[in-house]
Amino acid sequence: AAAAAPDGFDAELWRTVAGLGWAGLAIDEVHGGAGQGMLTLAVLAEALGYGPVPSPLIASTLAALAIASGGDADQRAAWLPRLASGEAIGTIAVLEPGARDEWEAPRMAGGTTLQGTRVLVPWAATAQVVVVSTTEGWHLVEAGPAVRTTRHDDLDADPLFEVTFTDAPAARLGGTADRGPGRGTMAWLLDHAAVLQLAYAAGAADRALALTVQHAKDRTQFGRPIGSFQAVAHRCVDMRTDLDACRYLAYRAAWALDQGRDADLEVASAKAYGNDALRRIFGHAHQVHGAIGFSTEHDLHLFTRRAKALELSYGSTGLHLDRVATAMGLR
């Protein structure tokens, strides 16, 4: 029902999420948050994926991280308490039309006003503040007449929008300094986004495994549950193996980011493995389910769409394997 809404947003669900304090988990206590780190966020993201719970929590958290990391005192005071309480929702706008992926250097010029377009921006229609990457670093843009959103024909995972800025008033984040050796704020934030989305997808994969095992118990053929056949049982075991690896790699990457150091190897290896492993997991799930698994009358597609959305965002397997090789000194 949320996916069918024009903006993909369930206001009542968001009020519940915000009331539990989840919107402020990563925000410092001085600004009304809980002051928790990425490992806590990854655990929460995995649980949300198991739902799956459609909410702008991850996108808004990423906007808050950008403001907390790069904003000046006034920007932090203006936005972080509102984001922590859930009164305001934030998102990040990174991908330009024609760009290969989010890691490509931005071409949009910075300044006191922004002119241009961003695509595949999650939850843009409900966001009060957008953190936009430009040639001069991150800029804050408030929702208003100068910011126009048009929903994409997306995968019904997170709602995605084209966002057009027409002389939109903007404020440069005041402290866009490097975060570690050669780690710009943009790459640092994309690492956080990739890890949280991987944790969410791991939760979705866990639920897909549960659905698959239950189906293998309930569906009978030749007078026996299909789970008693080795060809089916082995697929379920392979799903479990890949899922455990995805979860471990996501948690390890989240921990590395919490340490405040260069986490290239941990993040890139998690995303590179996750892209391929999730495709295998859901391939097995649909094979075991058979025809019903390809029907939207069954819940499996809700989780498959989210896994595919992760695979297509925040860098391809090839990009992250290249990062792994560089981090290991192989190139």
Coordinates of C-alpha atoms in Angstrom, one line a residue:
A1 CA 0.0 0.0 0.0
A2 CA 2.9 2.4 0.8
A3 CA 4.5 1.6 -2.5
A4 CA 1.3 2.4 -4.4
A5 CA 1.0 5.9 -2.9
P6 CA 2.3 8.7 -5.1
D7 CA 5.2 9.5 -2.8
G8 CA 5.6 6.0 -1.4
F9 CA 5.2 7.3 2.1
D10 CA 3.2 6.1 5.1
A11 CA 3.0 9.0 7.5
E12 CA 1.6 6.9 10.3
L13 CA 4.4 4.4 10.1
W14 CA 6.9 7.2 10.1
R15 CA 5.4 8.7 13.3
T16 CA 5.8 5.2 14.9
V17 CA 9.4 4.9 13.7
A18 CA 10.3 8.4 14.9
G19 CA 8.5 7.8 18.2
L20 CA 10.8 4.9 18.9
G21 CA 13.8 7.1 18.6
W22 CA 15.2 5.4 15.6
A23 CA 15.5 8.6 13.5
G24 CA 18.0 10.0 16.0
L25 CA 20.1 6.9 16.6
A26 CA 23.2 8.2 14.8
I27 CA 22.7 11.8 15.9
D28 CA 24.7 13.2 18.9
E29 CA 22.9 13.4 22.2
V30 CA 23.5 17.2 22.4
H31 CA 21.2 17.5 19.4
G32 CA 18.5 15.1 20.7
G33 CA 19.8 11.8 19.3
A34 CA 21.1 8.7 20.9
G35 CA 24.8 9.0 19.8
Q36 CA 25.0 5.5 18.5
G37 CA 27.3 4.2 15.7
M38 CA 27.1 2.4 12.5
L39 CA 27.0 -1.1 14.1
T40 CA 23.8 -0.3 15.9
L41 CA 22.4 1.2 12.7
A42 CA 23.3 -1.9 10.8
V43 CA 21.4 -4.1 13.2
L44 CA 18.4 -1.9 12.9
A45 CA 18.6 -1.7 9.1
E46 CA 18.7 -5.5 9.0
A47 CA 15.6 -5.8 11.1
L48 CA 13.8 -3.2 8.9
G49 CA 14.7 -5.3 5.8
Y50 CA 13.2 -8.4 7.4
G51 CA 9.9 -6.6 7.5
P52 CA 10.3 -5.2 5.0
V53 CA 9.6 -1.8 6.5
P54 CA 9.3 1.0 3.9
S55 CA 10.6 4.2 5.6
P56 CA 12.9 7.1 4.8
L57 CA 15.0 6.2 7.9
I58 CA 18.2 5.3 6.1
A59 CA 18.1 8.2 3.7
S60 CA 17.3 10.7 6.5
T61 CA 20.1 9.2 8.6
L62 CA 22.6 9.7 5.8
A63 CA 21.5 13.3 5.5
A64 CA 22.0 13.7 9.2
L65 CA 25.5 12.1 9.0
A66 CA 26.5 14.6 6.3
I67 CA 25.3 17.6 8.3
A68 CA 26.9 16.3 11.5
S69 CA 30.2 15.7 9.7
G70 CA 30.4 18.6 7.4
G71 CA 28.0 21.3 8.7
D72 CA 28.9 24.3 10.8
A73 CA 27.4 24.9 14.3
D74 CA 24.5 26.8 13.0
Q75 CA 23.6 24.1 10.4
R76 CA 23.9 21.4 12.9
A77 CA 21.7 23.3 15.4
A78 CA 19.1 24.1 12.8
W79 CA 18.7 20.6 11.3
L80 CA 19.9 17.8 13.6
P81 CA 17.3 18.1 16.4
R82 CA 14.5 18.1 13.8
L83 CA 16.0 15.1 12.0
A84 CA 16.5 13.3 15.3
S85 CA 12.9 13.8 16.3
G86 CA 11.5 12.8 12.9
E87 CA 9.9 16.2 12.5
A88 CA 12.0 16.7 9.4
I89 CA 13.1 14.1 6.9
G90 CA 16.3 14.4 4.9
T91 CA 17.8 12.7 1.9
I92 CA 21.0 12.8 -0.3
A93 CA 21.1 13.6 -4.0
V94 CA 24.2 12.3 -5.6
L95 CA 23.5 10.7 -9.0
E96 CA 23.5 13.0 -12.1
P97 CA 21.8 12.0 -15.4
G98 CA 24.3 10.0 -17.5
A99 CA 26.6 9.2 -14.6
R100 CA 28.0 5.7 -14.3
D101 CA 27.3 5.4 -10.6
E102 CA 27.2 7.5 -7.4
W103 CA 31.0 7.4 -7.2
E104 CA 31.5 9.5 -10.3
A105 CA 32.7 13.0 -9.6
P106 CA 29.8 15.5 -9.6
R107 CA 29.5 18.1 -12.4
M108 CA 26.9 20.3 -10.8
A109 CA 28.4 23.7 -9.8
G110 CA 28.1 24.8 -6.2
G111 CA 27.2 28.2 -5.0
T112 CA 24.5 30.1 -3.2
T113 CA 22.0 28.7 -5.7
L114 CA 21.9 25.3 -7.5
Q115 CA 20.9 24.6 -11.0
G116 CA 20.5 21.1 -12.4
T117 CA 19.1 17.7 -12.0
R118 CA 19.7 14.7 -9.8
V119 CA 18.1 11.2 -10.4
L120 CA 17.3 8.2 -8.3
V121 CA 16.9 10.3 -5.2
P122 CA 15.2 8.3 -2.4
W123 CA 12.2 9.8 -0.6
A124 CA 12.7 13.2 -2.2
A125 CA 9.0 14.0 -2.3
T126 CA 8.7 13.8 1.5
A127 CA 12.1 15.3 2.4
Q128 CA 12.4 18.8 3.9
V129 CA 16.1 19.0 3.3
V130 CA 18.3 17.6 0.5
V131 CA 22.0 17.2 0.8
V132 CA 23.4 17.7 -2.7
S133 CA 26.8 16.8 -4.0
T134 CA 28.5 19.5 -6.1
T135 CA 31.9 20.4 -7.5
E136 CA 32.4 22.5 -4.3
G137 CA 31.3 19.8 -1.8
W138 CA 28.0 19.2 -0.2
H139 CA 25.2 21.8 -0.2
L140 CA 22.0 21.9 1.8
V141 CA 18.8 22.7 0.0
E142 CA 15.4 23.1 1.6
A143 CA 12.3 21.9 -0.1
G144 CA 10.4 24.6 -1.8
P145 CA 9.2 26.0 -5.1
A146 CA 12.7 25.9 -6.6
V147 CA 12.9 22.1 -6.0
R148 CA 10.7 19.9 -8.2
T149 CA 10.4 16.2 -7.8
T150 CA 9.1 13.6 -10.3
R151 CA 8.8 9.9 -9.3
H152 CA 10.6 7.4 -11.3
D153 CA 9.1 4.1 -12.5
D154 CA 11.1 2.4 -9.8
L155 CA 11.3 -1.2 -8.4
D156 CA 8.8 -0.4 -5.6
A157 CA 11.5 -0.7 -3.0
D158 CA 12.5 2.8 -1.8
P159 CA 10.5 5.4 -3.9
L160 CA 13.0 7.2 -6.2
F161 CA 12.6 10.6 -7.7
E162 CA 14.1 12.9 -10.3
V163 CA 14.9 16.2 -8.5
T164 CA 15.3 19.4 -10.5
F165 CA 16.8 22.4 -8.9
T166 CA 16.0 25.8 -10.5
D167 CA 18.0 28.5 -8.9
A168 CA 17.4 26.7 -5.6
P169 CA 18.8 28.6 -2.6
A170 CA 21.7 26.5 -1.2
A171 CA 24.1 26.6 1.7
R172 CA 27.5 24.9 1.6
L173 CA 28.2 22.6 4.4
G174 CA 30.7 24.5 6.4
G175 CA 33.3 21.8 7.2
T176 CA 33.7 19.5 4.3
A177 CA 37.1 18.3 5.3
D178 CA 38.7 14.9 4.5
R179 CA 37.7 12.0 6.7
G180 CA 41.0 10.1 7.0
P181 CA 43.7 9.4 4.4
G182 CA 42.5 10.6 1.1
R183 CA 38.9 10.1 2.1
G184 CA 36.6 12.9 1.1
T185 CA 33.3 13.5 2.7
M186 CA 31.5 12.2 -0.3
A187 CA 33.2 8.9 -0.4
W188 CA 32.9 8.6 3.3
L189 CA 29.1 9.1 3.1
L190 CA 28.7 6.7 0.2
D191 CA 30.5 4.0 2.3
H192 CA 27.9 4.5 5.0
A193 CA 25.1 4.3 2.5
A194 CA 26.4 1.1 1.0
V195 CA 26.8 -0.6 4.3
L196 CA 23.4 0.4 5.7
Q197 CA 21.7 -0.7 2.4
L198 CA 23.6 -4.0 2.5
A199 CA 22.4 -4.7 6.0
Y200 CA 18.8 -3.9 5.0
A201 CA 19.1 -6.3 2.1
A202 CA 20.6 -9.0 4.4
G203 CA 17.4 -8.7 6.5
A204 CA 15.3 -9.0 3.3
A205 CA 17.4 -12.1 2.3
D206 CA 16.9 -13.6 5.8
R207 CA 13.1 -13.2 5.4
A208 CA 13.3 -14.7 1.9
L209 CA 15.1 -17.7 3.3
A210 CA 12.4 -18.1 6.0
L211 CA 9.7 -18.0 3.3
T212 CA 11.6 -20.5 1.2
V213 CA 12.1 -23.0 4.0
Q214 CA 8.5 -22.8 4.9
H215 CA 7.4 -23.3 1.3
A216 CA 9.7 -26.3 1.1
K217 CA 8.0 -27.8 4.1
D218 CA 4.5 -27.1 3.0
R219 CA 4.7 -27.9 -0.7
T220 CA 4.4 -31.6 -1.5
Q221 CA 5.3 -33.4 -4.7
F222 CA 5.2 -37.2 -5.3
G223 CA 3.6 -37.5 -1.8
R224 CA 6.6 -35.8 0.0
P225 CA 7.5 -32.3 1.1
I226 CA 9.8 -30.9 -1.6
G227 CA 12.3 -29.9 1.1
S228 CA 13.1 -33.6 1.4
F229 CA 14.6 -33.6 -2.1
Q230 CA 18.4 -32.9 -2.1
A231 CA 18.1 -30.4 -5.0
V232 CA 15.8 -28.2 -2.9
A233 CA 17.6 -28.8 0.4
H234 CA 20.9 -27.8 -1.1
R235 CA 19.5 -24.6 -2.4
C236 CA 18.3 -23.6 1.1
V237 CA 21.7 -24.4 2.5
D238 CA 23.5 -22.3 -0.1
M239 CA 21.1 -19.5 0.7
R240 CA 22.0 -19.8 4.4
T241 CA 25.8 -19.8 3.6
D242 CA 25.6 -16.6 1.5
L243 CA 23.3 -14.9 3.9
D244 CA 25.6 -15.5 6.9
A245 CA 28.6 -14.1 4.9
C246 CA 26.6 -11.0 3.8
R247 CA 25.6 -10.3 7.4
Y248 CA 29.1 -10.8 8.8
L249 CA 30.7 -8.6 6.1
A250 CA 28.1 -5.8 6.6
Y251 CA 28.7 -5.8 10.4
R252 CA 32.5 -5.9 9.9
A253 CA 32.3 -2.9 7.6
A254 CA 30.0 -1.0 10.0
W255 CA 32.5 -1.7 12.8
A256 CA 35.3 -0.4 10.7
L257 CA 33.5 2.8 9.9
D258 CA 32.8 3.3 13.6
Q259 CA 36.6 3.2 14.2
G260 CA 36.9 6.4 12.2
R261 CA 39.6 5.0 9.9
D262 CA 40.0 4.2 6.3
A263 CA 37.5 1.3 5.8
D264 CA 37.9 0.9 2.0
L265 CA 38.7 -2.8 2.2
E266 CA 35.9 -3.7 4.6
V267 CA 33.2 -1.7 2.8
A268 CA 34.3 -2.6 -0.7
S269 CA 34.6 -6.3 0.0
A270 CA 31.1 -6.3 1.7
K271 CA 29.5 -4.6 -1.2
A272 CA 31.3 -6.6 -3.9
Y273 CA 30.4 -9.9 -2.3
G274 CA 26.9 -8.8 -1.4
N275 CA 26.0 -7.8 -4.9
D276 CA 26.6 -11.3 -6.2
A277 CA 25.5 -13.2 -3.1
L278 CA 22.1 -11.6 -2.9
R279 CA 21.5 -12.4 -6.6
R280 CA 22.3 -16.0 -5.8
I281 CA 20.1 -16.1 -2.7
F282 CA 17.0 -14.7 -4.5
G283 CA 17.6 -16.9 -7.5
H284 CA 17.5 -20.0 -5.2
A285 CA 14.4 -18.6 -3.5
H286 CA 12.5 -18.2 -6.7
Q287 CA 13.6 -21.6 -8.0
V288 CA 12.3 -23.3 -4.8
H289 CA 9.0 -21.4 -4.9
G290 CA 8.4 -22.1 -8.5
A291 CA 5.6 -20.2 -10.3
I292 CA 4.1 -18.7 -7.1
G293 CA 7.4 -17.0 -6.4
F294 CA 7.1 -15.0 -9.6
S295 CA 3.6 -13.8 -8.8
T296 CA 2.9 -10.5 -7.0
E297 CA 0.3 -12.3 -5.0
H298 CA 3.1 -13.8 -3.0
D299 CA 5.3 -11.7 -0.7
L300 CA 8.6 -12.9 -2.1
H301 CA 8.8 -10.1 -4.7
L302 CA 8.7 -7.4 -1.9
F303 CA 12.2 -8.7 -0.8
T304 CA 13.5 -9.5 -4.3
R305 CA 12.9 -5.9 -5.4
R306 CA 14.9 -4.5 -2.5
A307 CA 17.9 -6.8 -3.1
K308 CA 17.9 -5.9 -6.8
A309 CA 17.8 -2.2 -5.8
L310 CA 20.9 -2.6 -3.7
E311 CA 22.7 -4.5 -6.4
L312 CA 22.0 -1.6 -8.8
S313 CA 23.1 1.2 -6.4
Y314 CA 26.2 2.4 -4.6
G315 CA 28.7 0.8 -7.0
S316 CA 28.9 -2.3 -9.1
T317 CA 30.8 -5.5 -8.2
G318 CA 33.6 -4.5 -10.6
L319 CA 34.0 -1.0 -9.0
H320 CA 34.2 -2.4 -5.5
L321 CA 36.6 -5.3 -6.5
D322 CA 38.8 -2.6 -7.9
R323 CA 38.7 -0.8 -4.6
V324 CA 39.5 -4.1 -2.8
A325 CA 42.6 -4.6 -5.1
T326 CA 43.7 -1.0 -4.4
A327 CA 43.3 -1.4 -0.6
M328 CA 45.3 -4.6 -0.7
G329 CA 48.1 -2.9 -2.6
L330 CA 47.6 -5.0 -5.7
R331 CA 47.4 -2.0 -8.0

